XYZ file of C-alpha atoms in Angstrom:
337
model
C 0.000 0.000 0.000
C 1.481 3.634 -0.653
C 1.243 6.658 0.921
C -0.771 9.291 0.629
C -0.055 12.871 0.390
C -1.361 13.310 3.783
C 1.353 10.902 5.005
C 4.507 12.181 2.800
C 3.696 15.043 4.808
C 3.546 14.134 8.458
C 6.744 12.331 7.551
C 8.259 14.980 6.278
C 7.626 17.240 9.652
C 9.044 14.571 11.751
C 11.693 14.014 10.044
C 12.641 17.299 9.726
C 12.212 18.412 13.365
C 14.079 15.199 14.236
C 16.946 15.371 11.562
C 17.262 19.214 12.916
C 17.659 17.701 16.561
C 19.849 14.880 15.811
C 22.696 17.150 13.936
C 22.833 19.919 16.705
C 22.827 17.033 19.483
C 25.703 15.058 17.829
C 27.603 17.272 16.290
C 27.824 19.511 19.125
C 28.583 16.741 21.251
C 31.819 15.943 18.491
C 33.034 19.472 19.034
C 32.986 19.241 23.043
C 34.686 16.176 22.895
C 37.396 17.532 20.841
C 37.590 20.695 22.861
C 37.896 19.410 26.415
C 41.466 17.542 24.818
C 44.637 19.684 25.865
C 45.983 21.548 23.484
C 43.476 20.742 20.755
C 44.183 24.066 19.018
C 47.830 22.582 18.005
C 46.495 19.352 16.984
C 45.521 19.773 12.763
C 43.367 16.569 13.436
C 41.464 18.033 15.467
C 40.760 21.224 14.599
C 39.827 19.760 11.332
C 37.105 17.544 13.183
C 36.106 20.281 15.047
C 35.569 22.339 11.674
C 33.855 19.600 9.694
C 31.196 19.521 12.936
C 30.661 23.006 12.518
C 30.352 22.711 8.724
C 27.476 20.332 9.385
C 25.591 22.371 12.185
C 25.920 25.205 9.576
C 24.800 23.657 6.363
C 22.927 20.999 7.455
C 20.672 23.040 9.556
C 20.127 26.263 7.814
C 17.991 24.091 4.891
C 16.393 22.121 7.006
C 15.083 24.919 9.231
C 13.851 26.753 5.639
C 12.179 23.665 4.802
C 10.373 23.124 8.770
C 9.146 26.810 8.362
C 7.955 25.468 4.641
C 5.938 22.833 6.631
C 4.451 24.156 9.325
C 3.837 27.878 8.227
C 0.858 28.961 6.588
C 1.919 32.108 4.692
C 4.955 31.041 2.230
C 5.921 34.416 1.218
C 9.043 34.777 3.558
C 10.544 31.852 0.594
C 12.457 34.148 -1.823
C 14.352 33.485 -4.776
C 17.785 34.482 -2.548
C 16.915 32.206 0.290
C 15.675 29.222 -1.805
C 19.107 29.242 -3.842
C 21.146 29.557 -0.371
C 19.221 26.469 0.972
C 19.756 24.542 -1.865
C 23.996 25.432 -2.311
C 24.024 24.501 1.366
C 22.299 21.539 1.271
C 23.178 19.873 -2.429
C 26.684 21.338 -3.108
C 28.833 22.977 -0.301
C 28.169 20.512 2.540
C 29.674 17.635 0.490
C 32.372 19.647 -0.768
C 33.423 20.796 2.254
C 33.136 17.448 4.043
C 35.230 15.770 1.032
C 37.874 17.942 1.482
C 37.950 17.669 5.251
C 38.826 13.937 4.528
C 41.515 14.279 2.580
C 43.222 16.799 4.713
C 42.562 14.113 7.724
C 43.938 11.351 5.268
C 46.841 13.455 4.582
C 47.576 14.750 8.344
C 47.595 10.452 8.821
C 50.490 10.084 6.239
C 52.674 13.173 7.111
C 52.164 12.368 10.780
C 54.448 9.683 10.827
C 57.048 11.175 8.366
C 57.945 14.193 9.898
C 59.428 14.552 13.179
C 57.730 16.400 16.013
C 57.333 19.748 15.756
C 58.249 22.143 18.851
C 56.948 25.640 17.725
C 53.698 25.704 19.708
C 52.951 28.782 17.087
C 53.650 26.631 14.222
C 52.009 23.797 15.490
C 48.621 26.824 16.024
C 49.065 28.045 12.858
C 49.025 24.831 10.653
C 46.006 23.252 12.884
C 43.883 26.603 12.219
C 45.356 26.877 8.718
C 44.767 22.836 7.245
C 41.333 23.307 8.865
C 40.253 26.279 6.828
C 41.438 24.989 3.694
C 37.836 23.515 2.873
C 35.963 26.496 3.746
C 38.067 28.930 1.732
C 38.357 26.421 -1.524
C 34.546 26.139 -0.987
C 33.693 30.058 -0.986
C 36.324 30.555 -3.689
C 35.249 28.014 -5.948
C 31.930 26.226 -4.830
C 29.604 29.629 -4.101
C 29.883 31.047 -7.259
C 29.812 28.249 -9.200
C 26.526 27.542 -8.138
C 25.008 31.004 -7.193
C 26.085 33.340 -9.922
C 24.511 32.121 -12.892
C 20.678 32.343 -11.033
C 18.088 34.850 -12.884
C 16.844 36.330 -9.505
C 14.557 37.746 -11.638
C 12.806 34.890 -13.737
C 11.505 32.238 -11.631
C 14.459 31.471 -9.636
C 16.601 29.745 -12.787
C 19.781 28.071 -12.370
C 21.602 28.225 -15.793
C 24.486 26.381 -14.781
C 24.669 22.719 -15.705
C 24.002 20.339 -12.779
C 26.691 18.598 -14.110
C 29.314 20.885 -13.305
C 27.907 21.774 -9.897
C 27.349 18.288 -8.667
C 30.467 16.956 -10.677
C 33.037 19.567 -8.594
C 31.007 19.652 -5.208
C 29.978 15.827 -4.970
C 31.549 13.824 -7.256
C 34.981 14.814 -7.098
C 35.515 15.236 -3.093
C 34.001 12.013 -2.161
C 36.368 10.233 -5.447
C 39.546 12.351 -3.825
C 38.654 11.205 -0.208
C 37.727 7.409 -0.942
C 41.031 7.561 -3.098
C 43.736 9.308 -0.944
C 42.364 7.659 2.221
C 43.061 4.277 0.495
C 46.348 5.156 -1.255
C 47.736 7.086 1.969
C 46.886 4.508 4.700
C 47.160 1.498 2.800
C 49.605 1.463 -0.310
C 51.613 3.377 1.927
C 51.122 1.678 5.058
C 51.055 1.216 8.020
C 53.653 4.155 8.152
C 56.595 3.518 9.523
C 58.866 5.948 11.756
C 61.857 6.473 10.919
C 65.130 7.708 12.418
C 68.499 7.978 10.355
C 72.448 8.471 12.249
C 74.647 9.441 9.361
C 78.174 8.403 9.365
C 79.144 11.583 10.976
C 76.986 11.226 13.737
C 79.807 10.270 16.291
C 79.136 10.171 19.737
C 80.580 9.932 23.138
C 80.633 7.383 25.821
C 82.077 7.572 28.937
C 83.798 4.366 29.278
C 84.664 3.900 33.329
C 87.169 0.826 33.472
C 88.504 -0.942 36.716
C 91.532 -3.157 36.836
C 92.108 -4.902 40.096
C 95.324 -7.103 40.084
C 95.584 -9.374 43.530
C 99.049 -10.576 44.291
C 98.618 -12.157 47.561
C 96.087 -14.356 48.012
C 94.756 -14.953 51.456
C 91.945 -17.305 53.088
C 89.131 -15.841 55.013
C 88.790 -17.381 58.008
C 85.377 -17.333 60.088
C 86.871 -17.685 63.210
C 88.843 -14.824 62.853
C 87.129 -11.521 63.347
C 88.903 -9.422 61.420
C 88.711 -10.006 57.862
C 92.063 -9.183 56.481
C 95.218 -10.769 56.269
C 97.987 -10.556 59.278
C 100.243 -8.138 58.807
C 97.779 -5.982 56.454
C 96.612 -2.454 57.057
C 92.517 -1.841 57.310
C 91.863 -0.629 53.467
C 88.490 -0.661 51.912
C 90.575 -3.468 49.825
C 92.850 -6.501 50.666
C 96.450 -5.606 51.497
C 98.836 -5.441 48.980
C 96.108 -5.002 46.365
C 96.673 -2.278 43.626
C 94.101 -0.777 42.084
C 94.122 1.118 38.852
C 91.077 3.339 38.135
C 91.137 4.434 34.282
C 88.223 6.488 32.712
C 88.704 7.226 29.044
C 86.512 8.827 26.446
C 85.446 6.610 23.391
C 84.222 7.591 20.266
C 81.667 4.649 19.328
C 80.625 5.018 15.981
C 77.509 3.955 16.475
C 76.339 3.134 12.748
C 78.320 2.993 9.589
C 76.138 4.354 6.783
C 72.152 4.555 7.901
C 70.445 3.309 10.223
C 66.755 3.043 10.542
C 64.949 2.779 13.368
C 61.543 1.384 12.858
C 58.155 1.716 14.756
C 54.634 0.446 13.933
C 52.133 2.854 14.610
C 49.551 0.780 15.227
C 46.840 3.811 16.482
C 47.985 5.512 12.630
C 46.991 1.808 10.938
C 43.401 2.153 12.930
C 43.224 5.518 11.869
C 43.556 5.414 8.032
C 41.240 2.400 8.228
C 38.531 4.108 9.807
C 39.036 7.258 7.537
C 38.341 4.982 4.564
C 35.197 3.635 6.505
C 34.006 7.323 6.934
C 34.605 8.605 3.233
C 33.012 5.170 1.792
C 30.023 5.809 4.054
C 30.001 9.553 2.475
C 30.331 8.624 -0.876
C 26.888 6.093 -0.419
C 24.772 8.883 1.240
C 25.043 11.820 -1.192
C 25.993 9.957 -4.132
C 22.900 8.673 -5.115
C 20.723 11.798 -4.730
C 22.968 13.540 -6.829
C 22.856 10.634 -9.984
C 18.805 10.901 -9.350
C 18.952 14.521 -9.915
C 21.301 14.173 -12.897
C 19.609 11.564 -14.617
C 15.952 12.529 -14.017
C 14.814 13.305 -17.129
C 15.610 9.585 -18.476
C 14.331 7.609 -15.297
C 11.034 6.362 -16.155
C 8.819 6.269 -13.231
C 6.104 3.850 -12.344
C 3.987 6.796 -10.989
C 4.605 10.199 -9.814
C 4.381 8.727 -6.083
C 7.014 6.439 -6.236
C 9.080 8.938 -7.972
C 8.370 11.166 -4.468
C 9.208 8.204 -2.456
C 12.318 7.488 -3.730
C 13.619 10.872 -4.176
C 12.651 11.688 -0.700
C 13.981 8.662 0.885
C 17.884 9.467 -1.150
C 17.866 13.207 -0.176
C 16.955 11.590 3.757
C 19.792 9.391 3.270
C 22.132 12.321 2.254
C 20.602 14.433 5.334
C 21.532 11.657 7.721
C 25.119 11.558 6.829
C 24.867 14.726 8.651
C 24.440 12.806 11.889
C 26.005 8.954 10.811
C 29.644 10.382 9.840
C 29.704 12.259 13.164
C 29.213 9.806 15.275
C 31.794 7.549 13.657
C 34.371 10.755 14.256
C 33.784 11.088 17.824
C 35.664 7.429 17.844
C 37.480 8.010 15.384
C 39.027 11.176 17.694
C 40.093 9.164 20.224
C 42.288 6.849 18.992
């Protein structure tokens, strides 16, 4: 039995007052989590978590609130052509783009973590965390926003005439391709990582070498009954009489490798990490991939009836809304380790 129209739209309402609850619970919840860690401004991991929550709360909710006013308010008028086209780069295009791009950054941070050695400028360290984590937003502002805003007729009915192939190709398409890619070739044809640690040959160093010699001439019995411990004849010295001791330090120069050494170290936490980064952008790529191919191929989809056309479509663009709340929740574990 289908649904009626009646019931598309009660589900609708509850699924857009719960969708709208869901995001601002976990994501907010994400950020906290990341913020009570010390030092979580010098970590580009986290700040990049951190920004990809806020990315969500942002353009996750701004649609969704637009379409719970569409819902549940009687007079439509306050829907203009300016806020309908915001909504809809939010929702469709920027989100995922954004998001993508937050992956590969994370992917990357995975790779260069254990290739580099640790860095000590705490304003370095600030500055590449706040930088790596803006990368998305600038690169989606730059290229995203007018890409899919500047070719409306504000005008004419609200017309897009860009192609939705070039918006969805750049802001869907391609970031969830570069994250599923990266995260694969970074964590796995490259990995695990491994740390490494080279002494050249003119890496010379050191060691204090303390060497004693202790040469007994005269032997001499210990004998119980006898309370004093030395010899007859011998003077009380912290060693047996006629003893000599020689006490030599010298420095030696220990070469301690002749051409390179490596020193090697699994990292197992970095193995778990680029495997559940290619869990994540998988996951990503299945929940706003297939809204995006409906919208593209609409016109040659040949639809039993109009409703099932509604159910479908509306079930994919749910599917794309929940990634909002199922990639979150995989991050707030995925933080930890």
């Amino acid at each position: 039995m289908k649904p009626d129209k009646v019931q598309l739209l009660i589900a609708e309402q509850v699924l857009t007052v719960t969708f709208i609850l869901l995001i601002c619970f976990i994501n907010w919840a994400l950020i906290i989590t990341q913020v009570k860690k010390p030092m979580f401004y010098q970590s580009v991991k986290l700040m990049m978590i951190i920004s990809l929550a806020i990315g969500d709360i942002i353009f996750a909710l701004f649609p969704l609130v637009v379409h719970a006013r569409q819902y549940f308010e009687a007079d439509k008028t306050f829907m203009t052509c300016t806020l309908l086209t915001n909504a809809t780069t939010y929702m469709f295009y920027l989100i995922h783009f954004v998001y993508g791009l937050g992956l590969v950054i994370l992917a990357a941070e995975v790779f260069l973590r254990n290739r580099i050695q640790s860095i000590h400028d705490n304003r370095y360290k600030i500055i590449s965390a706040v930088g790596a984590s803006s990368v998305p937003w600038i690169l989606g502002l730059i290229i995203i926003l007018p890409l899919c805003m500047s070719n409306v007729d504000y005008e004419n009915h609200c017309i897009n005439s860009q192609s939705l192939e070039s918006m969805f190709g750049v802001s869907v398409f391609l970031p969830v391709s570069l994250s599923i890619v990266i995260s694969i070739d970074l964590n796995c044809l490259y990995g695990p990582t491994l740390q490494q640690r080279q002494i050249t040959d003119t890496d010379l160093q050191p060691i204090i070498v303390s060497q004693q010699t202790v040469a007994q001439q005269e032997n001499f019995h210990y004998n119980p009954l006898n309370s004093n411990p030395y010899p007859q004849n011998a003077v009380s010295y912290p060693y047996p009489a006629n003893q000599q001791v020689m006490n030599q330090s010298s420095t030696v120069n220990i070469n301690l490798n002749q051409g390179v050494s490596t020193i090697q170290v699994t990292p197992m936490n970095q193995r778990i990490e680029g495997q559940r980064l290619i869990l994540i952008s998988i996951i990503f790529g299945l929940m706003v991939v297939p809204i995006a191919s409906i919208t593209l191929r609409a016109a040659y989809i040949v639809w039993v009836d109009s409703m099932t056309k509604t159910v479908v479509t509306r079930f994919f663009f749910w599917l794309m809304v929940a990634r909002s709340c199922l990639t979150p929740l995989i991050m707030i574990g995925y933080s930890n380790l």
